[in-house]
Amino acid sequence: MTNDGTTPRSPVVTRRRWWLPSAVLDELDPDAGRPGRPGRSRRTARDWFVDFFCFLLAAALGLAAADSLRDETHLPHALAVIDQVLGALACGAVWLRRRHPLGLAVAMIPVGLVSNTSAGTGLVALFTLAVHRPFRYVAWAGGVSLALLPVFYWLRPDPDLPYAGVVAFSALLTVSVIGWGMFVRSKRQLMLSLRDRARRAETEARLRAEQAQRLAREAIAREMHDVLAHRLTLLSVHAGALEFRPDARREEVARAAGVIRESAHEALQDLREIIGVLRTGDSDDAGRPQPTLAALDALVAECREAGMKVTLTDEVTDPADVPASVGRTAYRIAQEALTNARKHAPGTEVTVTVTGAAGDGLAISVRNPAPEGEAPHVPGSGQGLIGLTERATLTGGTLRHGPTPDGGFEVRARLPWG
């Protein structure tokens, strides 16, 4: 569907409407109806051609039957006149076959029992009914017509053909016309089903593309939060220190300014890489090497240089053996937890513990005690831990976080390490 909620028109429907039946056009293009009659299209050029051909066929068969009336010497003159009048009216009713297929077929049953010249219109009506209506209507109308054939030829026998032969021929012709109409109907339904299947496939493909774009945006948003929050928190902490301690020593001011400059440079570089991913559509692996568990020491060292008290206990023998995706997730969990500890519990000693081995899984814990005094308010949305939980779940692991009995906070995660 388009943005305004309508179904897009097919190029074939737009350019070749003239050769499609109006009934098929209503299914392919529901908005093509006439004013005041939604869902019903006007006759196309093909409809006019087919209707005119059916009219000529009914008229030709009626004239042939009218010519044979003179051979029925036992037929009263009044009945012959009524036969021809009904035949002419039946030929005119052919033009109503599209709007009232069932009504025309039912009306032609008693008319056909009286008028021999309306036989052509009766066949056209049965064909139209088979094309436009389900089989149950065709079975009733066709069955009654076939049942009345022996009665008709018993009352008005053919002067040139035997009774059994003319009944068999008429029955075979009626069944053939009905079968032809059912074949046309099944062919149209097959075309419409294929069209509907193609339309559903296009819709599903578009939904899959939109879902892929949404997942990509969510992944980039998580990456931006994980990377930039760490850098910007350093900026906020040291800028606040400079603001509230203008009398600090020259060395402390210089060190804080250096951390601010370095963090701003790293944040700008990370932001440039993320924007590059958005522009080019490349994966994250196209930029700088992504952090793994081996980069955890550098992260802790960076936090210590920023003034945090961090104790790292790494019991993993060889961090290089940890799968890249698992190591990257563990690094992001530690980074986000350290960022939260810096914001909400400044001055406390944070303990980072990493344990695990191949086959047992990788466990990481980041814990900090309660802050001394009231911690300054730092703006944040609280979405970081939610994103980390989703990231851990995607790797097949779990993440738990919450306050500890001593008033502190702990983040615990367990990741698979096959």
GROMACS .gro file of C-alpha atoms in nm:
model
  418
    1MET     CA    1   0.000   0.000   0.000
    2THR     CA    2   0.103   0.356  -0.059
    3ASN     CA    3   0.148   0.625   0.206
    4ASP     CA    4  -0.216   0.737   0.173
    5GLY     CA    5  -0.345   0.384   0.242
    6THR     CA    6  -0.444   0.297  -0.117
    7THR     CA    7  -0.329   0.000  -0.319
    8PRO     CA    8  -0.078   0.093  -0.592
    9ARG     CA    9  -0.196   0.031  -0.945
   10SER     CA   10  -0.007  -0.214  -1.157
   11PRO     CA   11   0.155  -0.074  -1.474
   12VAL     CA   12  -0.031  -0.344  -1.670
   13VAL     CA   13  -0.362  -0.226  -1.524
   14THR     CA   14  -0.281   0.134  -1.610
   15ARG     CA   15  -0.167   0.078  -1.968
   16ARG     CA   16  -0.377  -0.220  -2.082
   17ARG     CA   17  -0.713  -0.169  -1.919
   18TRP     CA   18  -0.892  -0.205  -2.252
   19TRP     CA   19  -0.822  -0.580  -2.291
   20LEU     CA   20  -0.907  -0.683  -1.932
   21PRO     CA   21  -1.260  -0.791  -1.835
   22SER     CA   22  -1.428  -0.544  -1.603
   23ALA     CA   23  -1.474  -0.816  -1.337
   24VAL     CA   24  -1.098  -0.881  -1.333
   25LEU     CA   25  -1.028  -0.509  -1.338
   26ASP     CA   26  -1.239  -0.465  -1.024
   27GLU     CA   27  -1.016  -0.717  -0.844
   28LEU     CA   28  -0.686  -0.577  -0.974
   29ASP     CA   29  -0.783  -0.212  -0.937
   30PRO     CA   30  -1.064  -0.166  -0.680
   31ASP     CA   31  -1.052   0.216  -0.717
   32ALA     CA   32  -1.144   0.204  -1.086
   33GLY     CA   33  -1.522   0.206  -1.033
   34ARG     CA   34  -1.757   0.460  -1.177
   35PRO     CA   35  -1.871   0.759  -0.972
   36GLY     CA   36  -2.158   0.654  -0.747
   37ARG     CA   37  -2.095   0.284  -0.810
   38PRO     CA   38  -1.773   0.197  -0.625
   39GLY     CA   39  -1.621  -0.140  -0.699
   40ARG     CA   40  -1.790  -0.179  -1.041
   41SER     CA   41  -1.595  -0.073  -1.344
   42ARG     CA   42  -1.736   0.033  -1.675
   43ARG     CA   43  -1.730  -0.204  -1.967
   44THR     CA   44  -1.387  -0.217  -2.124
   45ALA     CA   45  -1.328  -0.245  -2.498
   46ARG     CA   46  -1.292  -0.620  -2.456
   47ASP     CA   47  -1.628  -0.637  -2.275
   48TRP     CA   48  -1.802  -0.451  -2.557
   49PHE     CA   49  -1.647  -0.684  -2.813
   50VAL     CA   50  -1.743  -1.001  -2.622
   51ASP     CA   51  -2.097  -0.877  -2.548
   52PHE     CA   52  -2.150  -0.783  -2.911
   53PHE     CA   53  -2.024  -1.126  -3.020
   54CYS     CA   54  -2.259  -1.298  -2.773
   55PHE     CA   55  -2.546  -1.088  -2.904
   56LEU     CA   56  -2.466  -1.183  -3.264
   57LEU     CA   57  -2.435  -1.551  -3.164
   58ALA     CA   58  -2.771  -1.548  -2.986
   59ALA     CA   59  -2.930  -1.363  -3.279
   60ALA     CA   60  -2.783  -1.606  -3.537
   61LEU     CA   61  -2.903  -1.912  -3.346
   62GLY     CA   62  -3.243  -1.745  -3.298
   63LEU     CA   63  -3.277  -1.675  -3.671
   64ALA     CA   64  -3.180  -2.031  -3.752
   65ALA     CA   65  -3.443  -2.159  -3.508
   66ALA     CA   66  -3.703  -1.915  -3.647
   67ASP     CA   67  -3.635  -2.044  -3.998
   68SER     CA   68  -3.703  -2.399  -3.879
   69LEU     CA   69  -4.042  -2.300  -3.733
   70ARG     CA   70  -4.206  -2.337  -4.076
   71ASP     CA   71  -4.113  -2.706  -4.071
   72GLU     CA   72  -4.316  -2.755  -3.751
   73THR     CA   73  -4.652  -2.790  -3.923
   74HIS     CA   74  -4.833  -2.894  -3.606
   75LEU     CA   75  -4.725  -2.571  -3.425
   76PRO     CA   76  -5.009  -2.314  -3.392
   77HIS     CA   77  -4.945  -1.976  -3.552
   78ALA     CA   78  -4.998  -1.786  -3.224
   79LEU     CA   79  -4.739  -1.999  -3.047
   80ALA     CA   80  -4.492  -1.942  -3.333
   81VAL     CA   81  -4.538  -1.566  -3.299
   82ILE     CA   82  -4.489  -1.585  -2.921
   83ASP     CA   83  -4.177  -1.798  -2.980
   84GLN     CA   84  -4.019  -1.534  -3.204
   85VAL     CA   85  -4.115  -1.243  -2.980
   86LEU     CA   86  -3.962  -1.411  -2.677
   87GLY     CA   87  -3.653  -1.494  -2.882
   88ALA     CA   88  -3.610  -1.128  -2.982
   89LEU     CA   89  -3.652  -1.011  -2.624
   90ALA     CA   90  -3.405  -1.275  -2.507
   91CYS     CA   91  -3.148  -1.147  -2.758
   92GLY     CA   92  -3.184  -0.798  -2.618
   93ALA     CA   93  -3.145  -0.933  -2.265
   94VAL     CA   94  -2.796  -1.054  -2.355
   95TRP     CA   95  -2.668  -0.703  -2.273
   96LEU     CA   96  -2.779  -0.754  -1.912
   97ARG     CA   97  -2.578  -1.072  -1.863
   98ARG     CA   98  -2.287  -0.906  -1.678
   99ARG     CA   99  -2.499  -0.727  -1.419
  100HIS     CA  100  -2.756  -1.003  -1.361
  101PRO     CA  101  -2.602  -1.337  -1.461
  102LEU     CA  102  -2.805  -1.544  -1.217
  103GLY     CA  103  -3.132  -1.364  -1.288
  104LEU     CA  104  -3.088  -1.400  -1.664
  105ALA     CA  105  -3.004  -1.772  -1.636
  106VAL     CA  106  -3.308  -1.840  -1.415
  107ALA     CA  107  -3.538  -1.638  -1.641
  108MET     CA  108  -3.420  -1.826  -1.949
  109ILE     CA  109  -3.529  -2.162  -1.804
  110PRO     CA  110  -3.908  -2.110  -1.846
  111VAL     CA  111  -3.853  -1.893  -2.156
  112GLY     CA  112  -3.647  -2.170  -2.317
  113LEU     CA  113  -3.922  -2.420  -2.246
  114VAL     CA  114  -4.163  -2.211  -2.458
  115SER     CA  115  -3.937  -2.044  -2.715
  116ASN     CA  116  -3.703  -2.237  -2.941
  117THR     CA  117  -3.556  -1.914  -3.083
  118SER     CA  118  -3.417  -1.821  -2.738
  119ALA     CA  119  -3.189  -2.126  -2.722
  120GLY     CA  120  -2.883  -1.919  -2.813
  121THR     CA  121  -2.951  -1.673  -2.531
  122GLY     CA  122  -2.997  -1.964  -2.291
  123LEU     CA  123  -2.651  -2.097  -2.377
  124VAL     CA  124  -2.497  -1.750  -2.337
  125ALA     CA  125  -2.671  -1.712  -1.999
  126LEU     CA  126  -2.536  -2.046  -1.874
  127PHE     CA  127  -2.186  -1.956  -1.992
  128THR     CA  128  -2.202  -1.618  -1.815
  129LEU     CA  129  -2.332  -1.778  -1.497
  130ALA     CA  130  -2.044  -2.028  -1.498
  131VAL     CA  131  -1.792  -1.744  -1.542
  132HIS     CA  132  -1.926  -1.503  -1.279
  133ARG     CA  133  -2.086  -1.719  -1.010
  134PRO     CA  134  -1.978  -2.014  -0.790
  135PHE     CA  135  -2.043  -2.371  -0.896
  136ARG     CA  136  -2.353  -2.422  -0.676
  137TYR     CA  137  -2.552  -2.172  -0.884
  138VAL     CA  138  -2.427  -2.328  -1.207
  139ALA     CA  139  -2.520  -2.677  -1.086
  140TRP     CA  140  -2.879  -2.575  -1.007
  141ALA     CA  141  -2.942  -2.377  -1.326
  142GLY     CA  142  -2.757  -2.623  -1.550
  143GLY     CA  143  -2.921  -2.925  -1.388
  144VAL     CA  144  -3.271  -2.786  -1.436
  145SER     CA  145  -3.194  -2.695  -1.798
  146LEU     CA  146  -3.062  -3.044  -1.870
  147ALA     CA  147  -3.364  -3.202  -1.699
  148LEU     CA  148  -3.606  -2.998  -1.915
  149LEU     CA  149  -3.440  -3.085  -2.247
  150PRO     CA  150  -3.624  -3.421  -2.287
  151VAL     CA  151  -3.953  -3.249  -2.199
  152PHE     CA  152  -3.898  -2.971  -2.455
  153TYR     CA  153  -3.814  -3.207  -2.740
  154TRP     CA  154  -4.099  -3.438  -2.642
  155LEU     CA  155  -4.345  -3.150  -2.680
  156ARG     CA  156  -4.171  -3.002  -2.986
  157PRO     CA  157  -3.981  -3.279  -3.166
  158ASP     CA  158  -3.721  -3.190  -3.427
  159PRO     CA  159  -3.845  -3.276  -3.776
  160ASP     CA  160  -3.498  -3.375  -3.908
  161LEU     CA  161  -3.329  -3.552  -3.613
  162PRO     CA  162  -3.435  -3.846  -3.398
  163TYR     CA  163  -3.553  -3.775  -3.046
  164ALA     CA  164  -3.260  -3.946  -2.867
  165GLY     CA  165  -3.004  -3.787  -3.097
  166VAL     CA  166  -3.128  -3.430  -3.059
  167VAL     CA  167  -3.157  -3.467  -2.679
  168ALA     CA  168  -2.803  -3.607  -2.654
  169PHE     CA  169  -2.662  -3.336  -2.882
  170SER     CA  170  -2.834  -3.056  -2.688
  171ALA     CA  171  -2.719  -3.199  -2.353
  172LEU     CA  172  -2.361  -3.231  -2.479
  173LEU     CA  173  -2.369  -2.872  -2.608
  174THR     CA  174  -2.505  -2.744  -2.276
  175VAL     CA  175  -2.243  -2.930  -2.072
  176SER     CA  176  -1.967  -2.806  -2.305
  177VAL     CA  177  -2.077  -2.443  -2.267
  178ILE     CA  178  -2.092  -2.477  -1.887
  179GLY     CA  179  -1.751  -2.643  -1.879
  180TRP     CA  180  -1.603  -2.371  -2.096
  181GLY     CA  181  -1.741  -2.106  -1.862
  182MET     CA  182  -1.600  -2.285  -1.557
  183PHE     CA  183  -1.261  -2.307  -1.726
  184VAL     CA  184  -1.263  -1.931  -1.791
  185ARG     CA  185  -1.359  -1.868  -1.428
  186SER     CA  186  -1.081  -2.093  -1.293
  187LYS     CA  187  -0.828  -1.924  -1.521
  188ARG     CA  188  -0.930  -1.581  -1.392
  189GLN     CA  189  -0.915  -1.697  -1.032
  190LEU     CA  190  -0.568  -1.840  -1.090
  191MET     CA  191  -0.450  -1.511  -1.237
  192LEU     CA  192  -0.597  -1.315  -0.945
  193SER     CA  193  -0.446  -1.552  -0.688
  194LEU     CA  194  -0.103  -1.520  -0.850
  195ARG     CA  195  -0.144  -1.144  -0.853
  196ASP     CA  196  -0.245  -1.144  -0.487
  197ARG     CA  197   0.047  -1.369  -0.400
  198ALA     CA  198   0.290  -1.137  -0.579
  199ARG     CA  199   0.138  -0.838  -0.399
  200ARG     CA  200   0.176  -1.010  -0.062
  201ALA     CA  201   0.535  -1.103  -0.147
  202GLU     CA  202   0.612  -0.739  -0.229
  203THR     CA  203   0.452  -0.627   0.099
  204GLU     CA  204   0.646  -0.886   0.299
  205ALA     CA  205   0.970  -0.787   0.129
  206ARG     CA  206   0.905  -0.422   0.210
  207LEU     CA  207   0.826  -0.511   0.573
  208ARG     CA  208   1.144  -0.718   0.598
  209ALA     CA  209   1.346  -0.427   0.460
  210GLU     CA  210   1.186  -0.188   0.708
  211GLN     CA  211   1.253  -0.429   0.993
  212ALA     CA  212   1.617  -0.465   0.886
  213GLN     CA  213   1.652  -0.086   0.878
  214ARG     CA  214   1.493  -0.057   1.221
  215LEU     CA  215   1.725  -0.321   1.368
  216ALA     CA  216   2.024  -0.147   1.212
  217ARG     CA  217   1.917   0.185   1.362
  218GLU     CA  218   1.871   0.022   1.702
  219ALA     CA  219   2.217  -0.135   1.682
  220ILE     CA  220   2.372   0.199   1.589
  221ALA     CA  221   2.180   0.370   1.868
  222ARG     CA  222   2.312   0.116   2.122
  223GLU     CA  223   2.663   0.164   1.990
  224MET     CA  224   2.633   0.541   2.014
  225HIS     CA  225   2.508   0.515   2.372
  226ASP     CA  226   2.778   0.270   2.479
  227VAL     CA  227   3.063   0.465   2.322
  228LEU     CA  228   2.963   0.827   2.360
  229ALA     CA  229   2.817   0.800   2.712
  230HIS     CA  230   3.154   0.689   2.844
  231ARG     CA  231   3.337   0.979   2.678
  232LEU     CA  232   3.083   1.244   2.763
  233THR     CA  233   3.066   1.134   3.126
  234LEU     CA  234   3.439   1.200   3.156
  235LEU     CA  235   3.382   1.544   3.007
  236SER     CA  236   3.098   1.615   3.253
  237VAL     CA  237   3.289   1.499   3.559
  238HIS     CA  238   3.610   1.692   3.489
  239ALA     CA  239   3.430   2.001   3.365
  240GLY     CA  240   3.231   1.997   3.689
  241ALA     CA  241   3.552   1.965   3.889
  242LEU     CA  242   3.698   2.267   3.716
  243GLU     CA  243   3.376   2.459   3.779
  244PHE     CA  244   3.349   2.384   4.152
  245ARG     CA  245   3.723   2.398   4.230
  246PRO     CA  246   3.857   2.710   4.063
  247ASP     CA  247   4.134   2.722   4.326
  248ALA     CA  248   4.275   2.381   4.231
  249ARG     CA  249   4.644   2.345   4.175
  250ARG     CA  250   4.788   2.411   3.833
  251GLU     CA  251   4.882   2.045   3.782
  252GLU     CA  252   4.529   1.924   3.863
  253VAL     CA  253   4.377   2.179   3.625
  254ALA     CA  254   4.615   2.076   3.350
  255ARG     CA  255   4.542   1.706   3.406
  256ALA     CA  256   4.165   1.765   3.400
  257ALA     CA  257   4.197   1.975   3.085
  258GLY     CA  258   4.399   1.699   2.922
  259VAL     CA  259   4.137   1.440   3.005
  260ILE     CA  260   3.865   1.671   2.867
  261ARG     CA  261   4.061   1.727   2.547
  262GLU     CA  262   4.135   1.357   2.501
  263SER     CA  263   3.775   1.253   2.574
  264ALA     CA  264   3.636   1.516   2.338
  265HIS     CA  265   3.874   1.397   2.065
  266GLU     CA  266   3.777   1.032   2.115
  267ALA     CA  267   3.403   1.118   2.125
  268LEU     CA  268   3.436   1.320   1.805
  269GLN     CA  269   3.619   1.036   1.632
  270ASP     CA  270   3.362   0.778   1.743
  271LEU     CA  271   3.078   1.003   1.631
  272ARG     CA  272   3.243   1.054   1.292
  273GLU     CA  273   3.273   0.679   1.242
  274ILE     CA  274   2.910   0.620   1.337
  275ILE     CA  275   2.793   0.891   1.096
  276GLY     CA  276   3.008   0.728   0.829
  277VAL     CA  277   2.829   0.400   0.888
  278LEU     CA  278   2.494   0.577   0.851
  279ARG     CA  279   2.602   0.737   0.523
  280THR     CA  280   2.769   0.441   0.353
  281GLY     CA  281   2.573   0.154   0.507
  282ASP     CA  282   2.897  -0.033   0.592
  283SER     CA  283   2.914  -0.257   0.893
  284ASP     CA  284   3.084  -0.165   1.217
  285ASP     CA  285   3.382  -0.379   1.124
  286ALA     CA  286   3.477  -0.133   0.848
  287GLY     CA  287   3.603   0.125   1.099
  288ARG     CA  288   3.850   0.090   1.382
  289PRO     CA  289   3.896  -0.258   1.532
  290GLN     CA  290   3.613  -0.320   1.774
  291PRO     CA  291   3.710  -0.363   2.141
  292THR     CA  292   3.737  -0.713   2.282
  293LEU     CA  293   3.803  -0.854   2.625
  294ALA     CA  294   4.175  -0.784   2.582
  295ALA     CA  295   4.097  -0.409   2.574
  296LEU     CA  296   3.947  -0.421   2.923
  297ASP     CA  297   4.284  -0.331   3.082
  298ALA     CA  298   4.302  -0.017   2.870
  299LEU     CA  299   3.950   0.080   2.972
  300VAL     CA  300   4.033   0.041   3.340
  301ALA     CA  301   4.354   0.239   3.295
  302GLU     CA  302   4.161   0.519   3.125
  303CYS     CA  303   3.915   0.531   3.415
  304ARG     CA  304   4.198   0.541   3.666
  305GLU     CA  305   4.357   0.831   3.481
  306ALA     CA  306   4.024   1.010   3.507
  307GLY     CA  307   4.038   0.979   3.885
  308MET     CA  308   3.829   0.668   3.945
  309LYS     CA  309   3.925   0.396   4.188
  310VAL     CA  310   3.894   0.071   3.996
  311THR     CA  311   4.008  -0.276   4.097
  312LEU     CA  312   4.025  -0.530   3.815
  313THR     CA  313   4.029  -0.904   3.879
  314ASP     CA  314   4.075  -1.087   3.551
  315GLU     CA  315   4.094  -1.465   3.592
  316VAL     CA  316   4.071  -1.542   3.218
  317THR     CA  317   4.399  -1.706   3.119
  318ASP     CA  318   4.408  -1.589   2.758
  319PRO     CA  319   4.155  -1.320   2.661
  320ALA     CA  320   4.240  -1.377   2.294
  321ASP     CA  321   4.064  -1.715   2.312
  322VAL     CA  322   3.733  -1.551   2.395
  323PRO     CA  323   3.510  -1.520   2.084
  324ALA     CA  324   3.508  -1.169   1.941
  325SER     CA  325   3.134  -1.114   1.984
  326VAL     CA  326   3.140  -1.235   2.345
  327GLY     CA  327   3.446  -1.027   2.428
  328ARG     CA  328   3.295  -0.718   2.269
  329THR     CA  329   2.976  -0.764   2.470
  330ALA     CA  330   3.173  -0.808   2.794
  331TYR     CA  331   3.372  -0.493   2.718
  332ARG     CA  332   3.055  -0.290   2.653
  333ILE     CA  333   2.898  -0.419   2.977
  334ALA     CA  334   3.205  -0.315   3.178
  335GLN     CA  335   3.218   0.022   2.999
  336GLU     CA  336   2.852   0.102   3.069
  337ALA     CA  337   2.876  -0.016   3.431
  338LEU     CA  338   3.186   0.197   3.495
  339THR     CA  339   3.012   0.494   3.334
  340ASN     CA  340   2.711   0.450   3.563
  341ALA     CA  341   2.934   0.414   3.869
  342ARG     CA  342   3.117   0.735   3.777
  343LYS     CA  343   2.787   0.921   3.740
  344HIS     CA  344   2.591   0.788   4.036
  345ALA     CA  345   2.861   0.688   4.287
  346PRO     CA  346   3.158   0.921   4.239
  347GLY     CA  347   3.458   0.865   4.464
  348THR     CA  348   3.376   0.502   4.543
  349GLU     CA  349   3.599   0.209   4.460
  350VAL     CA  350   3.458   0.000   4.176
  351THR     CA  351   3.542  -0.371   4.155
  352VAL     CA  352   3.545  -0.541   3.814
  353THR     CA  353   3.568  -0.922   3.815
  354VAL     CA  354   3.598  -1.138   3.504
  355THR     CA  355   3.603  -1.519   3.530
  356GLY     CA  356   3.536  -1.811   3.303
  357ALA     CA  357   3.682  -2.064   3.063
  358ALA     CA  358   3.595  -2.231   2.736
  359GLY     CA  359   3.293  -2.455   2.787
  360ASP     CA  360   3.197  -2.294   3.119
  361GLY     CA  361   3.100  -1.950   2.993
  362LEU     CA  362   3.225  -1.602   3.072
  363ALA     CA  363   3.105  -1.418   3.385
  364ILE     CA  364   3.159  -1.048   3.445
  365SER     CA  365   3.065  -0.848   3.753
  366VAL     CA  366   3.096  -0.473   3.817
  367ARG     CA  367   3.017  -0.364   4.172
  368ASN     CA  368   3.040  -0.038   4.363
  369PRO     CA  369   2.950   0.048   4.725
  370ALA     CA  370   2.711   0.321   4.827
  371PRO     CA  371   2.846   0.675   4.770
  372GLU     CA  372   2.951   0.887   5.065
  373GLY     CA  373   2.694   1.161   5.096
  374GLU     CA  374   2.446   1.259   4.830
  375ALA     CA  375   2.564   1.203   4.474
  376PRO     CA  376   2.520   1.492   4.228
  377HIS     CA  377   2.240   1.451   3.978
  378VAL     CA  378   2.362   1.357   3.632
  379PRO     CA  379   2.107   1.354   3.349
  380GLY     CA  380   2.041   1.017   3.191
  381SER     CA  381   1.756   0.816   3.046
  382GLY     CA  382   1.839   0.479   3.206
  383GLN     CA  383   1.836   0.309   2.863
  384GLY     CA  384   2.195   0.189   2.888
  385LEU     CA  385   2.124  -0.112   3.109
  386ILE     CA  386   1.820  -0.200   2.898
  387GLY     CA  387   2.038  -0.198   2.588
  388LEU     CA  388   2.301  -0.410   2.761
  389THR     CA  389   2.039  -0.664   2.864
  390GLU     CA  390   1.925  -0.693   2.504
  391ARG     CA  391   2.283  -0.717   2.382
  392ALA     CA  392   2.357  -0.999   2.629
  393THR     CA  393   2.037  -1.179   2.530
  394LEU     CA  394   2.126  -1.162   2.161
  395THR     CA  395   2.455  -1.338   2.234
  396GLY     CA  396   2.272  -1.611   2.426
  397GLY     CA  397   2.362  -1.485   2.773
  398THR     CA  398   2.192  -1.311   3.064
  399LEU     CA  399   2.242  -0.985   3.249
  400ARG     CA  400   2.117  -0.890   3.595
  401HIS     CA  401   2.153  -0.559   3.773
  402GLY     CA  402   2.028  -0.406   4.094
  403PRO     CA  403   2.117  -0.268   4.436
  404THR     CA  404   2.327  -0.466   4.684
  405PRO     CA  405   2.249  -0.516   5.057
  406ASP     CA  406   2.506  -0.254   5.157
  407GLY     CA  407   2.338   0.014   4.944
  408GLY     CA  408   2.567  -0.020   4.646
  409PHE     CA  409   2.496  -0.140   4.294
  410GLU     CA  410   2.604  -0.444   4.096
  411VAL     CA  411   2.585  -0.550   3.734
  412ARG     CA  412   2.629  -0.923   3.669
  413ALA     CA  413   2.637  -1.090   3.330
  414ARG     CA  414   2.701  -1.442   3.208
  415LEU     CA  415   2.784  -1.500   2.845
  416PRO     CA  416   2.827  -1.826   2.650
  417TRP     CA  417   3.179  -1.937   2.567
  418GLY     CA  418   3.167  -2.255   2.368
   0.00000   0.00000   0.00000
